[in-house]
PDB file of C-alpha atoms in Angstrom:
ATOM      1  CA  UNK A   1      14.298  -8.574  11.241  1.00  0.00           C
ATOM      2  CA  UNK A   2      14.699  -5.543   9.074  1.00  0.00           C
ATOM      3  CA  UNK A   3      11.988  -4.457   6.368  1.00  0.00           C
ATOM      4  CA  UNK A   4      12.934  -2.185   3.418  1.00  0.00           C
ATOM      5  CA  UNK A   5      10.328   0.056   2.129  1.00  0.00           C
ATOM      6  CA  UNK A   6       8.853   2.788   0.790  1.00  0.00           C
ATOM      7  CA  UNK A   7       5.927   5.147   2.681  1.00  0.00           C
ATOM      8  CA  UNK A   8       3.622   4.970  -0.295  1.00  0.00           C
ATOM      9  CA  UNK A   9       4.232   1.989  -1.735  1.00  0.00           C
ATOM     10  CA  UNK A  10       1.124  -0.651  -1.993  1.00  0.00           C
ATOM     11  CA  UNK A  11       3.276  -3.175  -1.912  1.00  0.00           C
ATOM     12  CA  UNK A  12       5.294  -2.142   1.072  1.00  0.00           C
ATOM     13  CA  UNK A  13       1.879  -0.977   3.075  1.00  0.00           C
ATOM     14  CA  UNK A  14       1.107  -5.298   2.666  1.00  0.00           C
ATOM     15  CA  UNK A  15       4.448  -6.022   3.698  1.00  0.00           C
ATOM     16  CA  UNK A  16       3.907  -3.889   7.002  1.00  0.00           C
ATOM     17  CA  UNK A  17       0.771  -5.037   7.851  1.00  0.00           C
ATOM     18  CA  UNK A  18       1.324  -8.284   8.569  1.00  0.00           C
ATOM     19  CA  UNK A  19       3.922  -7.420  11.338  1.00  0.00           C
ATOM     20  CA  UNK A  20       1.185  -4.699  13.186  1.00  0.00           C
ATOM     21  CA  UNK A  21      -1.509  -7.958  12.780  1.00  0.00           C
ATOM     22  CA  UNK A  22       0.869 -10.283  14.462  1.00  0.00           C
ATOM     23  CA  UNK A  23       2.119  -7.873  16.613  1.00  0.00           C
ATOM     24  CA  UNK A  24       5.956  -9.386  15.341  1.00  0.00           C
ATOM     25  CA  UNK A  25       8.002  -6.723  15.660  1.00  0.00           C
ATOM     26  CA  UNK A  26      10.189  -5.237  12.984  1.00  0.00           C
ATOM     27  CA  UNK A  27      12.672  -2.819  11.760  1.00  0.00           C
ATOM     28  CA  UNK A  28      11.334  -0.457   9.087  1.00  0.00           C
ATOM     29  CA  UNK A  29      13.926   1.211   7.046  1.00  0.00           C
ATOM     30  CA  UNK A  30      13.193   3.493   4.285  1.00  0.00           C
ATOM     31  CA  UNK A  31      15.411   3.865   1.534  1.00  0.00           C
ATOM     32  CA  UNK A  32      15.492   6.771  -0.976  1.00  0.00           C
ATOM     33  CA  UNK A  33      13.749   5.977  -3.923  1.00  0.00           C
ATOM     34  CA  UNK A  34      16.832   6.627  -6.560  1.00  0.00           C
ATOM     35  CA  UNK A  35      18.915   4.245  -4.409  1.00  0.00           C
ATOM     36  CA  UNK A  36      18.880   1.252  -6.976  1.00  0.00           C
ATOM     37  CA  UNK A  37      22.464  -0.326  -5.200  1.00  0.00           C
ATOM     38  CA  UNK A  38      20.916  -1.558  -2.427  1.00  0.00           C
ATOM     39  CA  UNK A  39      17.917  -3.550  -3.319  1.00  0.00           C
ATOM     40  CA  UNK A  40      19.910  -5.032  -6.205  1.00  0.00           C
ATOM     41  CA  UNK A  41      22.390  -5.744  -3.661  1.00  0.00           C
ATOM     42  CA  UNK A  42      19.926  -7.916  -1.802  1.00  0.00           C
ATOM     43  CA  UNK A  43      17.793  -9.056  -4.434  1.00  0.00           C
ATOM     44  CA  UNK A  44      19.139  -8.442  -7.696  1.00  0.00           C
ATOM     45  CA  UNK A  45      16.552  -5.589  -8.878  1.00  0.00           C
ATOM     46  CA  UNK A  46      15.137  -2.345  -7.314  1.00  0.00           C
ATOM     47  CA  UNK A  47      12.284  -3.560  -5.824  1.00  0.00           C
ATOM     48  CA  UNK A  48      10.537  -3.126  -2.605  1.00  0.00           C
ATOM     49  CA  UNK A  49       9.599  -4.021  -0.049  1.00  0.00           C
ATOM     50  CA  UNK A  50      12.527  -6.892   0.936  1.00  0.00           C
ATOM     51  CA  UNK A  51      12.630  -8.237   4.290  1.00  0.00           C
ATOM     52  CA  UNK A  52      15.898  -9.378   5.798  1.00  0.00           C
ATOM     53  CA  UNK A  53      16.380 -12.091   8.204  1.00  0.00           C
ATOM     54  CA  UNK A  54      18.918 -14.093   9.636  1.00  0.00           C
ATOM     55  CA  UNK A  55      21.396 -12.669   6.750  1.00  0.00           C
ATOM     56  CA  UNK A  56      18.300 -13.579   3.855  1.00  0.00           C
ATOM     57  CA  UNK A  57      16.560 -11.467   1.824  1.00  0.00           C
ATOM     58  CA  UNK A  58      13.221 -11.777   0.604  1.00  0.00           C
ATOM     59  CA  UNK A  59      10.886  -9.900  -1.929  1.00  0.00           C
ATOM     60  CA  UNK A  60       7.583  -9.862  -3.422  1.00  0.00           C
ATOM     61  CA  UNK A  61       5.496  -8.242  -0.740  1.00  0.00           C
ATOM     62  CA  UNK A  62       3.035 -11.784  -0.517  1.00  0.00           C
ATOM     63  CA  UNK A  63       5.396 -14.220  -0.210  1.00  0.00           C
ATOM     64  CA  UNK A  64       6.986 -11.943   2.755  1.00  0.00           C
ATOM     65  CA  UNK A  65       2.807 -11.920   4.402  1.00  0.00           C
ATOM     66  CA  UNK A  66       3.144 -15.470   4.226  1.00  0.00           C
ATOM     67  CA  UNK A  67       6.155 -15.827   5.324  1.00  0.00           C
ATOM     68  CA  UNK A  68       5.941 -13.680   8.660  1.00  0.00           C
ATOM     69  CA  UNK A  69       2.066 -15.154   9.001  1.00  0.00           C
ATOM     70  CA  UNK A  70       3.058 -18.932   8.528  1.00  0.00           C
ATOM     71  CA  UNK A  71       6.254 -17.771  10.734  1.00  0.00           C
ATOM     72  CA  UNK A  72       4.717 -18.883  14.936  1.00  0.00           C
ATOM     73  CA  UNK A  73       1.968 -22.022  13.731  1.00  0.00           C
ATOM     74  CA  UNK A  74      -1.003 -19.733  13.967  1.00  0.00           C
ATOM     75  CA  UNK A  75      -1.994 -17.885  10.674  1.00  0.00           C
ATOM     76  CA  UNK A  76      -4.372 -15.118  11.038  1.00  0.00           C
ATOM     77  CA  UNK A  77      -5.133 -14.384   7.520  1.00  0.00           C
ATOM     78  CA  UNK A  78      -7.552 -17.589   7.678  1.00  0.00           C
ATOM     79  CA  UNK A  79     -11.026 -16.109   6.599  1.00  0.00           C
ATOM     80  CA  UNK A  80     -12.525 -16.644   3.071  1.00  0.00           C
ATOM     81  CA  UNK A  81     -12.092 -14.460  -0.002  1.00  0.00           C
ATOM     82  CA  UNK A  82     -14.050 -12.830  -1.819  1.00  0.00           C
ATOM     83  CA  UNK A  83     -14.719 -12.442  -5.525  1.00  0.00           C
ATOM     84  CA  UNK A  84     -16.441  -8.757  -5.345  1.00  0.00           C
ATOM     85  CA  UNK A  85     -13.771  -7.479  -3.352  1.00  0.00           C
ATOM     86  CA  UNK A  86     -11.379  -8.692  -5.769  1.00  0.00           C
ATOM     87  CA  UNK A  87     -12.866  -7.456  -8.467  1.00  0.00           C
ATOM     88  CA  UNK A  88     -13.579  -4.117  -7.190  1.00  0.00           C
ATOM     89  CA  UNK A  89      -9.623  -3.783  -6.176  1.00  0.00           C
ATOM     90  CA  UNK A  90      -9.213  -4.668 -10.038  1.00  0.00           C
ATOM     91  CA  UNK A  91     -11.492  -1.976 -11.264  1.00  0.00           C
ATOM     92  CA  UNK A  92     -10.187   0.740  -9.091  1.00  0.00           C
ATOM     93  CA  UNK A  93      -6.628   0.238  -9.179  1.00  0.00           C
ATOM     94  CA  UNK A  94      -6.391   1.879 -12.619  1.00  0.00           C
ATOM     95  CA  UNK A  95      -8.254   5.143 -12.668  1.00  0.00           C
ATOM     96  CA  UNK A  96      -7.007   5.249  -8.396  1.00  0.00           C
ATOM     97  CA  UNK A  97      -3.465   5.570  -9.399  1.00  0.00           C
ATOM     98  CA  UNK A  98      -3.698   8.153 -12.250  1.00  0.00           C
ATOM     99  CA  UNK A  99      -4.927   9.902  -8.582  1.00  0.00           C
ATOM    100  CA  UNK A 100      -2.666   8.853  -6.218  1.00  0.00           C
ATOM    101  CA  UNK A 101       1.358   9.363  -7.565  1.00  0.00           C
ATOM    102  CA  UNK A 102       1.171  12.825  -8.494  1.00  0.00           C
ATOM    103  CA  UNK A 103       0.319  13.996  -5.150  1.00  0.00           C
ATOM    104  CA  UNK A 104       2.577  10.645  -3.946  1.00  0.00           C
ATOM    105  CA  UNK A 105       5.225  12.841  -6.167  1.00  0.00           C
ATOM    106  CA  UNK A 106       4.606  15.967  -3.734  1.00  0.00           C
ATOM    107  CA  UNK A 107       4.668  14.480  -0.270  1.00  0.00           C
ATOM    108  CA  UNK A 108       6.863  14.850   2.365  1.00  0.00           C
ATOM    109  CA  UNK A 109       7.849  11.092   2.301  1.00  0.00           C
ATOM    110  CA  UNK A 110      11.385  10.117   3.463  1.00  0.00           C
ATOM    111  CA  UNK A 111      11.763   8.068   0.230  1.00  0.00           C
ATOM    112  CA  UNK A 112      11.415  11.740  -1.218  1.00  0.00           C
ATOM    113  CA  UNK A 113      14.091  13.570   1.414  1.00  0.00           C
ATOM    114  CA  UNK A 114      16.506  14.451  -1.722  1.00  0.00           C
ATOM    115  CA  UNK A 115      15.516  16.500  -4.505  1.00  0.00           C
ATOM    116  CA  UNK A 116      17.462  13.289  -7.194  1.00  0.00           C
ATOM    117  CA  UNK A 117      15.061  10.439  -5.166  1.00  0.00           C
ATOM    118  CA  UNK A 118      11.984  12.809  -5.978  1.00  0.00           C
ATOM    119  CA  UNK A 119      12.836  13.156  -9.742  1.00  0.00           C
ATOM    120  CA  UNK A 120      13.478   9.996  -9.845  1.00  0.00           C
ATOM    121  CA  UNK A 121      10.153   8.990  -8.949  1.00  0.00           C
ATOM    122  CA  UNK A 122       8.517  11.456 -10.931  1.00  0.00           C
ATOM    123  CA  UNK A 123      10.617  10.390 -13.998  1.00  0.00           C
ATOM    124  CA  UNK A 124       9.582   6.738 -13.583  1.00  0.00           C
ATOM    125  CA  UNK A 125       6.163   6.979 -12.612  1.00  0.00           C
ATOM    126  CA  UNK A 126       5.299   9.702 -15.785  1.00  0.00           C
ATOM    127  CA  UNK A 127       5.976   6.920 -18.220  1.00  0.00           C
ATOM    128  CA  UNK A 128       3.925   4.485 -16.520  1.00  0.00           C
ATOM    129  CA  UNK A 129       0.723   7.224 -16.132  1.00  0.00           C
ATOM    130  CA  UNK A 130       1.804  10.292 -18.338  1.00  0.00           C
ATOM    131  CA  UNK A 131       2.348  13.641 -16.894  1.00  0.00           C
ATOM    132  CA  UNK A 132       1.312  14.327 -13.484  1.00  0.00           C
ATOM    133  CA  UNK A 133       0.699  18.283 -14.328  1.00  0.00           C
ATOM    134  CA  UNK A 134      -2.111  16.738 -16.805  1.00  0.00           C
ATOM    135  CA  UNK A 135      -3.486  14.493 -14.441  1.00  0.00           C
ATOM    136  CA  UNK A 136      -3.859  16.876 -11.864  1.00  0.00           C
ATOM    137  CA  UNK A 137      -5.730  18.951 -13.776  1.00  0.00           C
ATOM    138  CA  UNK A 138      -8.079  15.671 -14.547  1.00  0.00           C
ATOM    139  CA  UNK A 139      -8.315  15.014 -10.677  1.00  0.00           C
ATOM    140  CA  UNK A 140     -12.511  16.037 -11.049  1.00  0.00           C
ATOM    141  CA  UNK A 141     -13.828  13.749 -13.146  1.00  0.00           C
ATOM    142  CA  UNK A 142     -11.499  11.181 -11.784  1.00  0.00           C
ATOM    143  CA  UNK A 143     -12.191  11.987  -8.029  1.00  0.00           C
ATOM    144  CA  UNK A 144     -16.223  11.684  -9.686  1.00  0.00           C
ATOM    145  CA  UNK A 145     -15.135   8.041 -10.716  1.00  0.00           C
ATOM    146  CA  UNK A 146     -13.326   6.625  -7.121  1.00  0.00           C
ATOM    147  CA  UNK A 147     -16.136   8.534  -5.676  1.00  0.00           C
ATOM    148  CA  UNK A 148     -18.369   5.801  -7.348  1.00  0.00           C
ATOM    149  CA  UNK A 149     -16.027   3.114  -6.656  1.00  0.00           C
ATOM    150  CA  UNK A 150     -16.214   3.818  -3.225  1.00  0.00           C
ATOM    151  CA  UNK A 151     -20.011   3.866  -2.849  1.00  0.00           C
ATOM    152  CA  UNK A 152     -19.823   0.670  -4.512  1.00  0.00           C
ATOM    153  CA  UNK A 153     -17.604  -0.871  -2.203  1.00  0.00           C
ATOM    154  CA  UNK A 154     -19.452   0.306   1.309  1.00  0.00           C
ATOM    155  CA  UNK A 155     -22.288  -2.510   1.188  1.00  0.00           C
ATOM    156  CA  UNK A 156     -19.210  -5.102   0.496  1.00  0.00           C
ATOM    157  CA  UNK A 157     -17.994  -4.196   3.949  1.00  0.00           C
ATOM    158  CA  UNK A 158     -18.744  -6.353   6.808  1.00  0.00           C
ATOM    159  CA  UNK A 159     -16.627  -5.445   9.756  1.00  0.00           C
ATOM    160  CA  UNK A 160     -14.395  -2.886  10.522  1.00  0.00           C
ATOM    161  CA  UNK A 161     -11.780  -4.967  11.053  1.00  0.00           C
ATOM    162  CA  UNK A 162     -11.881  -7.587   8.428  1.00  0.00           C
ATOM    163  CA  UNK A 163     -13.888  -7.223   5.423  1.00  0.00           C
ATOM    164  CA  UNK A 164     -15.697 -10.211   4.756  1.00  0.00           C
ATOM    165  CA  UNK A 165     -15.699 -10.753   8.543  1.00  0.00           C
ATOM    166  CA  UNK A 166     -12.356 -12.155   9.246  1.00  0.00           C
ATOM    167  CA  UNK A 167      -9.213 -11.729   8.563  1.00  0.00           C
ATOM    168  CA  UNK A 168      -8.090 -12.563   5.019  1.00  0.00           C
ATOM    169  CA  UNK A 169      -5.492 -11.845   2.216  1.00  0.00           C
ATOM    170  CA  UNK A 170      -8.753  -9.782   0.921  1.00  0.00           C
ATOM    171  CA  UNK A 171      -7.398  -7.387   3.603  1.00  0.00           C
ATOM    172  CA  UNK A 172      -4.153  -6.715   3.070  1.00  0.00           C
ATOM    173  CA  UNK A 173      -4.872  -6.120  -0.525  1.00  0.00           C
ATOM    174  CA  UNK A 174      -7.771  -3.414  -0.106  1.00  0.00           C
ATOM    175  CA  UNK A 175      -6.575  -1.572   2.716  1.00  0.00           C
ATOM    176  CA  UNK A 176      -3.469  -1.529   0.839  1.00  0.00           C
ATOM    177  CA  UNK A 177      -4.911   0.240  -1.905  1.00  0.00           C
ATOM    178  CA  UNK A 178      -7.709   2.584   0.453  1.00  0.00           C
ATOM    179  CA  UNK A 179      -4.552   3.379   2.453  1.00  0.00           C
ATOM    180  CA  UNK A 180      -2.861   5.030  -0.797  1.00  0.00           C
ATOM    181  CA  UNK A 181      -6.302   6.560  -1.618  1.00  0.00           C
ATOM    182  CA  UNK A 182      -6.184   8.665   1.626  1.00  0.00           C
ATOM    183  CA  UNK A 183      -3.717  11.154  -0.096  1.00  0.00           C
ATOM    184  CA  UNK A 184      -6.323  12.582  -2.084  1.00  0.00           C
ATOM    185  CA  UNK A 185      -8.420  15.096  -1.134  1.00  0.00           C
ATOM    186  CA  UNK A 186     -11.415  16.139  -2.231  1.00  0.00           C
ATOM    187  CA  UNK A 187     -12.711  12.205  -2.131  1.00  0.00           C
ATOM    188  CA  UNK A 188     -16.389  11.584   0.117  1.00  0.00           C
ATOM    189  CA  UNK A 189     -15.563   8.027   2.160  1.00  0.00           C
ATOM    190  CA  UNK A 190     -18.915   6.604   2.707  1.00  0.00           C
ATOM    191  CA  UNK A 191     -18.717   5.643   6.942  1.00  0.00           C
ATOM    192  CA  UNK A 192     -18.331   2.125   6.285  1.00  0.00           C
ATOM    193  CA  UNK A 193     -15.291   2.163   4.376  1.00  0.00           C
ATOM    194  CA  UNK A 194     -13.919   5.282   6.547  1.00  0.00           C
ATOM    195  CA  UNK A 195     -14.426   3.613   9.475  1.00  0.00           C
ATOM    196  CA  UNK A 196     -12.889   0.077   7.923  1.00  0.00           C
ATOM    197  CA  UNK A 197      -9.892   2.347   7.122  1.00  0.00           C
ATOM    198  CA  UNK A 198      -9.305   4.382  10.208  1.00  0.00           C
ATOM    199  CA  UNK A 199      -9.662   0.176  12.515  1.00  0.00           C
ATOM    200  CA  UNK A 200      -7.399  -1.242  10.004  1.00  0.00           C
ATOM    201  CA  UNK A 201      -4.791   1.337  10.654  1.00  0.00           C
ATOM    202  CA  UNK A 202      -5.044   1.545  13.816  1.00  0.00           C
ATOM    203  CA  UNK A 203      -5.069  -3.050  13.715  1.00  0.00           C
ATOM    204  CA  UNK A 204      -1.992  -2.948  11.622  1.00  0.00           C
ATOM    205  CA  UNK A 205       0.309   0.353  12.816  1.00  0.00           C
ATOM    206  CA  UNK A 206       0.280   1.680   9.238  1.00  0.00           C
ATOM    207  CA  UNK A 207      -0.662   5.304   9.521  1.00  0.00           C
ATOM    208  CA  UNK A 208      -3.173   6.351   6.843  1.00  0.00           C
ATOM    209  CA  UNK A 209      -1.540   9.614   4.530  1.00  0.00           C
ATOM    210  CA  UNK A 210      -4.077  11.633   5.456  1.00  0.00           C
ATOM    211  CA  UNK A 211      -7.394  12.479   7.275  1.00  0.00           C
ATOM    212  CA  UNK A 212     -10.523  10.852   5.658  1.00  0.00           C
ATOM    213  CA  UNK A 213     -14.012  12.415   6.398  1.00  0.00           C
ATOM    214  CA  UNK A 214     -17.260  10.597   5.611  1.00  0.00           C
TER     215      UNK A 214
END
């Protein structure tokens, strides 16, 4: 099996968790981010993450969780979800990735490794979010507002390794999101959420960006 993706993608971070949970091993390849032929090829847009197997291609990063979980009889992603962790996910996303692509835009990501993939990003992304120069110089009072998001999530925390206490598709979507926060710097993690971070990294073989300090 072969999984197409991109470093900081959300999307592709869910897609590659599921294969470090299940300990299923895959092939991650990274494709540049201006290469629009080959998922188009596969799928019929430019989207990631696609995972190929057998000569198939699928996208949409939870129908490929379900697939690979639902793939040997025993799911993993069994435990209950919650409504607060969804709706903190919902309230964060927004202000998190004004945050999160310009410095995405500056990393040393192999989707990035030619200076046309890089622009391309950049190009796409500044419509969505409006200029990354602008937003960087915003990063304080938005840094001020994750800051609070993140105190806020702490007491929702009740493991390490599962947030609600066992595996569930509440996972994949908030460590999927924390994961992209770790490129920023400057944030304070309370030790809960750090320490849920750094255990579902280390559960799911999806290095975090960067350090995170409590």
């Amino acid at each position: 099996m072969r999984l197409y993706s991109y470093d900081h993608c959300p999307f592709c971070v869910k897609a590659r968790m599921i294969f470090g949970l299940k300990k299923i091993p895959v092939e991650v390849i990274t494709l540049l981010n201006d290469d629009v032929a080959t998922p188009t090829r596969m799928i019929g847009t430019k989207m990631l993450p696609i995972l190929e197997q057998d000569g198939r291609y699928m996208g949409e990063s939870m129908d490929i969780v379900d697939h690979v979980d639902a793939m040997d009889g025993h799911r993993i992603l069994t435990g209950a979800i919650s409504p607060q962790v969804g709706e903190w996910i919902q309230a964060t996303n927004a202000v998190a990735f004004r945050l999160i692509l310009p410095r995405d835009a500056a990393a040393p990501l192999e989707e990035f490794a030619t200076t046309a993939a890089r622009a391309y990003f950049m190009r796409n992304k500044e419509r969505m979010v409006g200029p990354f120069g602008a937003l960087l110089d915003d990063s304080a009072g938005m840094i001020a507002q994750v800051d609070a998001r993140l105190r806020a999530l702490a007491p929702l925390v009740r493991a390490p390794d599962a947030v609600n206490g066992a595996l569930s598709v509440d996972d994949i979507h908030l460590f999927a999101l924390l994961r992209s926060l770790t490129i920023v710097a400057g944030l304070t993690w309370p030790e809960a959420v750090a320490g849920y971070c750094r255990t579902m990294s280390r559960a799911c073989g999806v290095p975090l960006l960067d350090s995170i300090s409590a």
